[in-house]
Coordinates of C-alpha atoms in Angstrom, one line a residue:
X259 CA 0.4 -0.3 -0.2
X260 CA 3.0 2.5 0.9
X261 CA 6.3 2.1 -0.6
X262 CA 6.2 3.4 -4.0
X263 CA 9.4 5.7 -5.8
X264 CA 8.7 8.8 -4.3
X265 CA 11.4 9.3 -2.1
X266 CA 13.8 11.2 -4.7
X267 CA 11.2 14.5 -4.1
X268 CA 12.3 16.0 -2.1
X269 CA 15.4 16.7 -4.0
X270 CA 14.0 17.4 -6.9
X271 CA 11.4 19.7 -5.9
X272 CA 14.7 21.9 -4.6
X273 CA 16.1 22.7 -7.5
X274 CA 13.4 25.2 -9.0
X275 CA 12.9 26.0 -5.4
X276 CA 16.7 27.2 -4.5
X277 CA 16.6 28.8 -8.0
X278 CA 14.7 31.1 -6.9
X279 CA 16.6 32.4 -4.1
X280 CA 13.8 32.2 -1.3
X281 CA 15.7 30.4 1.0
X282 CA 19.7 32.3 0.2
X283 CA 22.3 31.8 2.2
X284 CA 23.7 28.5 4.3
X285 CA 20.9 27.5 6.8
X286 CA 22.4 26.6 11.0
X287 CA 22.5 28.7 13.7
X288 CA 22.4 32.5 13.9
X289 CA 21.9 34.9 17.0
X290 CA 21.5 34.0 20.2
X291 CA 18.4 32.8 20.5
X292 CA 19.2 29.7 18.5
X293 CA 19.6 27.9 21.7
X294 CA 18.3 29.4 24.2
X295 CA 15.2 27.8 25.9
X296 CA 12.5 29.9 26.8
X297 CA 10.2 29.4 29.6
X298 CA 6.8 30.9 30.6
X299 CA 5.7 32.5 34.0
X300 CA 5.3 29.4 35.2
X301 CA 8.3 27.6 34.2
X302 CA 7.4 25.9 31.8
X303 CA 9.6 25.0 28.5
X304 CA 7.6 26.9 25.6
X305 CA 7.5 25.5 22.3
X306 CA 6.7 28.1 19.3
X307 CA 4.7 26.3 16.9
X308 CA 4.0 28.5 13.2
X309 CA 0.8 27.5 11.6
X310 CA -0.8 28.5 8.8
X311 CA -3.7 30.0 9.7
X312 CA -4.6 33.2 11.5
X313 CA -7.0 31.5 14.0
X314 CA -5.9 28.2 15.0
X315 CA -9.1 27.8 17.4
X316 CA -11.6 28.3 14.3
X317 CA -9.6 27.3 11.5
X318 CA -7.4 24.5 12.3
X319 CA -9.5 23.1 15.6
X320 CA -8.6 20.1 15.6
X321 CA -4.7 20.8 16.1
X322 CA -5.7 23.7 18.5
X323 CA -7.4 21.6 20.5
X324 CA -4.8 18.7 20.4
X325 CA -2.6 21.5 21.5
X326 CA -5.0 22.5 24.2
X327 CA -5.4 18.5 25.4
X328 CA -0.9 18.9 25.8
X329 CA -0.6 21.9 27.5
X330 CA -3.4 20.5 30.2
X331 CA -1.0 17.3 30.8
X332 CA 2.0 18.8 30.9
X333 CA 0.8 22.0 32.8
X334 CA 3.8 23.8 34.3
X335 CA 6.1 21.8 33.0
X336 CA 5.6 21.9 28.9
X337 CA 3.3 24.8 26.8
X338 CA 3.0 25.0 23.1
X339 CA 2.4 28.5 22.0
X340 CA 1.0 29.1 18.1
X341 CA 3.1 31.6 16.3
X342 CA 0.3 32.1 13.4
X343 CA -0.4 34.5 10.3
X344 CA -2.3 33.2 7.5
X345 CA -0.3 31.4 4.6
X346 CA 0.7 33.6 2.4
X347 CA 1.8 35.7 5.5
X348 CA 2.9 32.6 7.1
X349 CA 5.2 31.4 4.2
X350 CA 6.6 34.5 4.0
X351 CA 7.5 35.1 8.0
X352 CA 9.0 31.8 8.1
X353 CA 11.3 31.9 5.4
X354 CA 12.5 35.5 7.2
X355 CA 12.7 33.8 10.5
X356 CA 14.8 30.5 9.0
X357 CA 17.1 32.8 7.8
X358 CA 17.6 35.2 11.1
X359 CA 18.3 32.1 13.2
X360 CA 14.3 33.0 14.7
X361 CA 12.0 29.8 13.4
X362 CA 9.2 28.7 16.2
X363 CA 10.7 24.9 17.1
X364 CA 8.1 23.0 15.4
X365 CA 6.3 24.4 12.2
X366 CA 3.9 23.7 9.4
X367 CA 5.7 23.5 5.9
X368 CA 4.0 23.7 2.4
X369 CA 5.1 19.6 0.8
X370 CA 7.0 21.8 -1.7
X371 CA 9.0 24.1 0.5
X372 CA 10.7 22.1 3.2
X373 CA 12.9 20.2 1.1
X374 CA 14.0 23.8 0.0
X375 CA 14.4 24.5 4.4
X376 CA 16.4 20.8 4.5
X377 CA 18.4 21.4 1.9
X378 CA 19.5 24.5 3.2
X379 CA 20.1 22.7 6.6
X380 CA 17.2 24.8 8.2
X381 CA 15.4 21.4 9.8
X382 CA 16.3 18.7 12.4
X383 CA 16.4 15.4 11.2
X384 CA 14.1 13.1 12.6
X385 CA 15.0 9.6 12.3
X386 CA 16.5 9.3 15.7
X387 CA 12.2 10.7 17.1
X388 CA 11.1 7.7 14.9
X389 CA 13.6 5.0 15.7
X390 CA 13.0 6.0 19.7
X391 CA 9.4 5.7 19.2
X392 CA 9.0 2.8 17.3
X393 CA 5.0 2.7 17.8
X394 CA 4.7 6.0 16.0
X395 CA 6.9 5.2 13.6
X396 CA 4.7 1.6 13.0
X397 CA 1.6 3.5 13.6
X398 CA 2.6 6.3 10.5
X399 CA 2.5 3.1 8.0
X400 CA 5.0 4.8 5.5
X401 CA 2.7 8.1 5.7
X402 CA 6.4 9.9 6.8
X403 CA 8.1 8.2 3.5
X404 CA 7.0 11.9 1.2
X405 CA 9.0 13.6 3.7
X406 CA 12.5 11.9 3.4
X407 CA 15.4 11.8 1.1
X408 CA 17.6 9.4 1.5
X409 CA 19.3 9.7 4.8
X410 CA 17.0 12.4 6.2
X411 CA 13.5 12.3 7.7
X412 CA 13.6 16.3 7.5
X413 CA 9.3 16.0 8.3
X414 CA 6.2 14.3 9.2
X415 CA 2.7 15.0 8.0
X416 CA 0.6 17.0 9.8
X417 CA -2.0 15.1 9.0
X418 CA -3.8 12.3 6.5
X419 CA -5.4 14.1 3.4
X420 CA -8.4 11.7 2.0
X421 CA -8.8 13.1 -1.6
X422 CA -12.1 12.6 -4.3
X423 CA -15.8 13.1 -5.1
X424 CA -18.3 13.8 -1.6
X425 CA -22.4 13.1 -3.6
X426 CA -25.5 13.9 -2.6
X427 CA -27.5 10.4 -2.3
X428 CA -31.3 12.4 -2.4
X429 CA -30.3 13.8 -5.4
X430 CA -28.8 10.8 -7.3
X431 CA -32.3 9.6 -6.0
X432 CA -34.3 11.8 -7.4
X433 CA -32.6 11.9 -11.1
X434 CA -33.0 8.2 -10.7
X435 CA -29.5 7.7 -10.6
X436 CA -27.5 4.8 -9.6
X437 CA -25.2 6.0 -6.5
X438 CA -20.8 5.4 -8.3
X439 CA -18.9 2.2 -7.1
X440 CA -15.3 1.9 -7.9
X441 CA -16.3 0.0 -11.1
X442 CA -18.0 3.3 -11.9
X443 CA -15.9 3.8 -15.9
X444 CA -15.7 7.8 -17.0
X445 CA -18.2 6.9 -20.1
X446 CA -20.4 5.8 -17.5
X447 CA -20.0 9.2 -15.4
X448 CA -20.8 11.1 -18.4
X449 CA -24.1 9.0 -18.8
X450 CA -24.4 10.1 -14.8
X451 CA -23.5 13.2 -15.0
X452 CA -26.1 14.3 -18.7
X453 CA -29.2 12.6 -16.2
X454 CA -28.5 15.2 -12.7
X455 CA -28.1 18.1 -15.4
X456 CA -31.4 16.9 -16.5
X457 CA -33.2 16.4 -13.2
X458 CA -32.3 20.1 -12.2
X459 CA -29.7 20.3 -10.3
X460 CA -25.6 21.4 -11.0
X461 CA -23.5 17.9 -11.8
X462 CA -20.4 19.1 -10.3
X463 CA -20.0 22.2 -7.9
X464 CA -16.7 23.6 -8.8
X465 CA -15.3 27.0 -8.7
X466 CA -12.2 28.3 -10.0
X467 CA -11.3 31.5 -9.0
X468 CA -8.7 30.0 -6.1
X469 CA -7.7 26.7 -8.2
X470 CA -5.4 25.4 -6.0
X471 CA -8.0 24.6 -3.7
X472 CA -10.3 23.2 -5.9
X473 CA -8.8 20.1 -8.0
X474 CA -9.0 17.6 -5.0
X475 CA -10.6 15.0 -7.1
X476 CA -8.3 15.4 -10.5
X477 CA -5.3 14.2 -8.6
X478 CA -7.2 11.1 -9.0
X479 CA -7.4 10.9 -12.0
X480 CA -3.5 12.3 -12.4
X481 CA -2.8 8.5 -10.9
X482 CA -5.1 6.7 -13.2
X483 CA -2.6 7.7 -16.0
X484 CA 0.7 6.9 -14.9
X485 CA 2.1 9.3 -12.3
X486 CA 3.8 7.7 -10.2
X487 CA 4.4 5.1 -12.7
X488 CA 6.2 7.9 -14.3
X489 CA 7.4 10.4 -11.3
X490 CA 10.8 10.2 -12.8
X491 CA 9.7 11.9 -15.8
X492 CA 7.2 14.4 -13.9
X493 CA 10.2 15.7 -11.4
X494 CA 13.7 17.0 -11.5
X495 CA 15.3 19.6 -14.1
X496 CA 14.6 17.6 -16.7
X497 CA 10.7 17.1 -15.9
X498 CA 8.3 17.3 -18.8
X499 CA 4.8 16.4 -19.3
X500 CA 3.8 16.9 -23.0
X501 CA 2.5 12.8 -23.1
X502 CA -0.2 10.9 -24.5
X503 CA -1.3 9.9 -21.0
X504 CA -1.4 13.2 -19.5
X505 CA -2.6 14.8 -23.1
X506 CA -6.3 11.9 -22.2
X507 CA -6.4 12.6 -18.5
X508 CA -6.7 16.1 -19.6
X509 CA -8.8 15.8 -22.4
X510 CA -11.5 14.0 -20.1
X511 CA -11.1 16.7 -18.1
X512 CA -12.4 18.7 -20.8
X513 CA -14.9 16.0 -21.4
X514 CA -16.7 16.9 -18.7
X515 CA -16.8 20.4 -19.0
X516 CA -18.3 19.2 -22.4
X517 CA -21.1 17.8 -20.8
X518 CA -22.0 20.4 -18.4
X519 CA -21.0 18.7 -15.3
X520 CA -19.7 21.9 -14.2
X521 CA -21.5 25.5 -12.8
X522 CA -22.3 28.0 -16.0
X523 CA -20.2 30.5 -13.4
X524 CA -17.1 28.4 -13.0
X525 CA -15.3 30.6 -14.1
X526 CA -16.4 33.5 -11.3
X527 CA -17.0 31.7 -8.6
X528 CA -14.4 29.8 -6.3
X529 CA -14.2 27.0 -3.5
X530 CA -16.2 27.9 -0.7
X531 CA -19.6 29.5 -2.8
X532 CA -19.1 25.9 -5.0
X533 CA -19.2 24.3 -1.8
X534 CA -21.9 26.2 -0.5
X535 CA -24.1 24.6 -3.6
X536 CA -23.2 21.5 -2.6
X537 CA -24.0 21.8 1.0
X538 CA -27.2 23.6 0.2
X539 CA -28.3 20.3 -2.3
X540 CA -27.8 22.6 -5.8
X541 CA -25.1 20.5 -6.5
X542 CA -24.8 17.0 -6.5
X543 CA -21.5 16.5 -6.0
X544 CA -18.6 18.0 -4.9
X545 CA -14.6 17.9 -4.7
X546 CA -12.6 17.6 -1.8
X547 CA -10.8 16.3 1.3
X548 CA -12.0 15.3 5.0
X549 CA -11.5 18.7 6.0
X550 CA -14.6 19.3 4.9
X551 CA -16.5 16.2 6.9
X552 CA -18.1 18.2 9.7
X553 CA -19.6 20.5 7.9
X554 CA -21.0 18.4 5.2
X555 CA -22.3 15.8 8.6
X556 CA -24.4 19.4 9.5
X557 CA -25.8 19.9 6.5
X558 CA -26.4 17.0 4.9
X559 CA -26.3 14.4 7.4
X560 CA -26.6 10.5 5.8
X561 CA -27.8 11.7 2.8
X562 CA -23.6 12.0 1.8
X563 CA -21.7 9.2 0.2
X564 CA -17.8 9.6 -1.2
X565 CA -16.2 8.1 -3.8
X566 CA -12.4 7.6 -5.4
X567 CA -13.8 8.7 -9.3
X568 CA -14.1 7.3 -12.4
X569 CA -11.7 4.6 -13.6
X570 CA -10.1 5.3 -17.5
X571 CA -10.5 2.4 -19.7
X572 CA -7.9 3.8 -22.2
X573 CA -5.5 3.8 -20.1
X574 CA -2.9 1.1 -19.2
X575 CA -2.5 2.1 -15.9
X576 CA -3.2 0.4 -12.6
X577 CA -6.9 1.5 -11.6
X578 CA -7.0 0.2 -8.8
X579 CA -6.0 3.6 -6.6
X580 CA -7.6 5.2 -3.9
X581 CA -6.0 9.0 -2.5
X582 CA -5.6 9.2 0.8
X583 CA -2.4 10.6 1.0
X584 CA 0.6 12.6 3.7
X585 CA -0.9 16.4 3.7
X586 CA 1.6 19.3 4.2
X587 CA 4.7 18.6 6.9
X588 CA 5.3 19.5 10.5
X589 CA 8.7 20.6 10.5
X590 CA 11.5 21.1 13.7
X591 CA 14.0 23.8 13.8
X592 CA 17.7 22.7 13.5
X593 CA 18.2 24.3 16.2
X594 CA 16.4 22.2 19.1
X595 CA 19.2 19.7 18.4
X596 CA 21.7 22.0 20.5
X597 CA 19.5 22.6 23.5
X598 CA 18.4 18.7 25.3
X599 CA 15.4 21.3 27.1
X600 CA 14.2 21.8 24.3
X601 CA 14.4 19.1 22.3
X602 CA 12.9 16.9 25.0
X603 CA 10.1 19.2 25.1
X604 CA 9.5 19.1 21.7
X605 CA 9.2 15.7 21.4
X606 CA 6.9 14.7 23.8
X607 CA 4.8 17.1 22.0
X608 CA 5.5 15.3 19.0
X609 CA 4.7 11.8 20.5
X610 CA 1.5 13.2 22.3
X611 CA 0.8 15.0 18.5
X612 CA 1.2 11.5 17.0
X613 CA -0.2 9.4 19.5
X614 CA -2.7 7.5 20.4
X615 CA -5.2 10.1 22.2
X616 CA -4.3 13.1 19.8
X617 CA -5.3 10.3 16.6
X618 CA -8.6 10.4 18.9
X619 CA -8.9 14.1 19.0
X620 CA -8.4 14.2 15.2
X621 CA -11.5 11.9 14.7
X622 CA -13.7 13.6 16.7
X623 CA -13.0 16.6 14.4
X624 CA -14.1 14.8 11.6
X625 CA -10.2 14.9 10.7
X626 CA -7.9 11.6 9.7
X627 CA -4.8 11.2 11.5
X628 CA -1.5 10.7 9.8
X629 CA -1.6 8.0 12.4
X630 CA -3.7 4.4 12.3
X631 CA -4.2 3.4 15.7
X632 CA -6.4 0.4 16.6
X633 CA -9.9 1.2 18.0
X634 CA -9.8 4.8 16.7
X635 CA -12.6 5.1 15.1
X636 CA -15.3 7.4 13.9
X637 CA -18.5 7.7 15.9
X638 CA -22.2 6.7 13.8
X639 CA -22.9 10.3 13.5
X640 CA -20.0 11.3 11.7
X641 CA -21.8 10.4 8.5
X642 CA -19.3 11.7 5.7
X643 CA -16.0 10.9 7.7
X644 CA -17.7 6.8 7.5
X645 CA -18.2 7.4 4.1
X646 CA -14.1 7.9 3.6
X647 CA -13.5 5.0 5.8
X648 CA -16.1 2.5 3.7
X649 CA -14.5 3.6 0.0
X650 CA -10.9 3.5 1.7
X651 CA -12.2 -0.6 2.7
X652 CA -11.1 -1.4 -0.6
X653 CA -7.8 -2.2 0.3
X654 CA -6.4 0.0 -2.6
X655 CA -3.1 0.7 -3.4
X656 CA -2.9 4.7 -2.6
X657 CA 0.1 7.0 -3.5
X658 CA 2.8 8.4 -1.6
X659 CA 2.4 12.2 -2.2
X660 CA -0.8 13.3 -4.0
X661 CA 0.3 14.2 -7.9
X662 CA 0.6 18.2 -7.9
X663 CA 2.0 18.1 -4.0
X664 CA 5.8 16.1 -6.3
X665 CA 6.3 19.1 -8.2
X666 CA 7.9 22.6 -7.8
X667 CA 5.5 26.0 -7.6
X668 CA 5.9 26.7 -10.5
X669 CA 4.7 23.4 -12.5
X670 CA 2.4 23.3 -9.8
X671 CA 0.8 27.0 -10.4
X672 CA 1.2 25.6 -14.0
X673 CA -1.0 22.3 -13.2
X674 CA -3.5 24.3 -11.9
X675 CA -4.2 26.8 -14.3
X676 CA -3.9 24.0 -17.0
X677 CA -6.6 22.2 -15.5
X678 CA -9.3 24.5 -15.4
X679 CA -8.4 26.5 -18.5
X680 CA -9.2 23.1 -20.0
X681 CA -12.1 22.9 -18.7
X682 CA -13.0 26.5 -19.3
X683 CA -11.7 26.1 -23.1
X684 CA -8.8 28.6 -22.5
X685 CA -6.3 26.2 -23.1
X686 CA -6.4 22.7 -25.1
X687 CA -5.2 19.9 -23.5
X688 CA -1.9 19.9 -25.7
X689 CA -1.1 23.9 -24.3
X690 CA -1.1 23.2 -21.4
X691 CA 0.8 20.7 -20.6
X692 CA 3.4 22.5 -22.8
X693 CA 2.7 24.8 -20.3
X694 CA 3.7 22.9 -17.6
X695 CA 7.7 22.0 -19.3
X696 CA 7.6 25.6 -19.6
X697 CA 7.5 26.4 -15.9
X698 CA 9.7 23.0 -15.4
X699 CA 12.0 24.1 -18.2
X700 CA 12.3 28.1 -16.1

């Protein structure tokens, strides 16, 4: 289920990002704060946690609750404090902090940024942490492989991401359409779309204004057209994307648009607008991940279903692929390794974060943790999450990383723009793939 050949991603993503000069200069320690330990008023060792949202309590409630539980258990000894900012500001702030030696002890980084930090020498190798905590290593079940080079474990997955199509059973019933299954082909999917549209609903809610947050279901398309099998061709300084496999994949995306699958105003709405259409039962399907489970439970209840997407009869690659992949990693500042007190505090938090109690908190918040522990499951009223768990029960293979998380930022942007350009008629599949080639070359 796990060991695909994606460990080399760390070095391949690095090439372009380092060329951009985002983290110029050598890594390591600078400033007097690098080896110091911060204590709060009660004498507890403070662990700074750089997180990618401005309001963790509201925007990352599961992580907030895990931190609160940790702080309660270790009151007076250790205390985690968030260093919070919205995603864009967080990215900029962490780059500056890395350069001046003030990087928080623990940081959430984007998957395409973390290898750069590692190469620059800003991150602590967590290999010893996993060796010291064999139960956590086992519970991660290979999810950590996405954030490792041949000799460095530079990060651990923040959560587990499960991506695909949610669907509204009631709208399918009203349209006389059978629910999709693992065996549903692309051609049958097109027939479903036609019947759903005839019933008066939007078949698939999607918005392209923030396209990086709206392509989750299409990672499955890419995988079923051989992305992981051809990973050597899609990463590195000689990456190329103009081939018959990806052309066929992008043609299938265009086929959905040609079939009338998407809202007429797709170009002018964003992810949250599209999700609202689904929540209000105005759209039959919506592509997203487990982060929306709690919201769907509230709005749709037991009407919710989950599906991986269609299989493709014109593809010679494995079609029995699910999409449960590691989310962007948590990393630890390299300076932590130079202070035994701080290192002990950070490792204690990581043991808690990746332990069974925190996994239970994740499930309670309808979020898949990066770990799997026996007896940690969703409850009966978590309909959306249980739909995902049922889908995962097929035992199919899953990639080590989502396709869009294996390329550098420039190619990633071209990928997103190309997908939606094809669906909106701005680009042909050939043009979209050529743009990815140019992004890789530059």
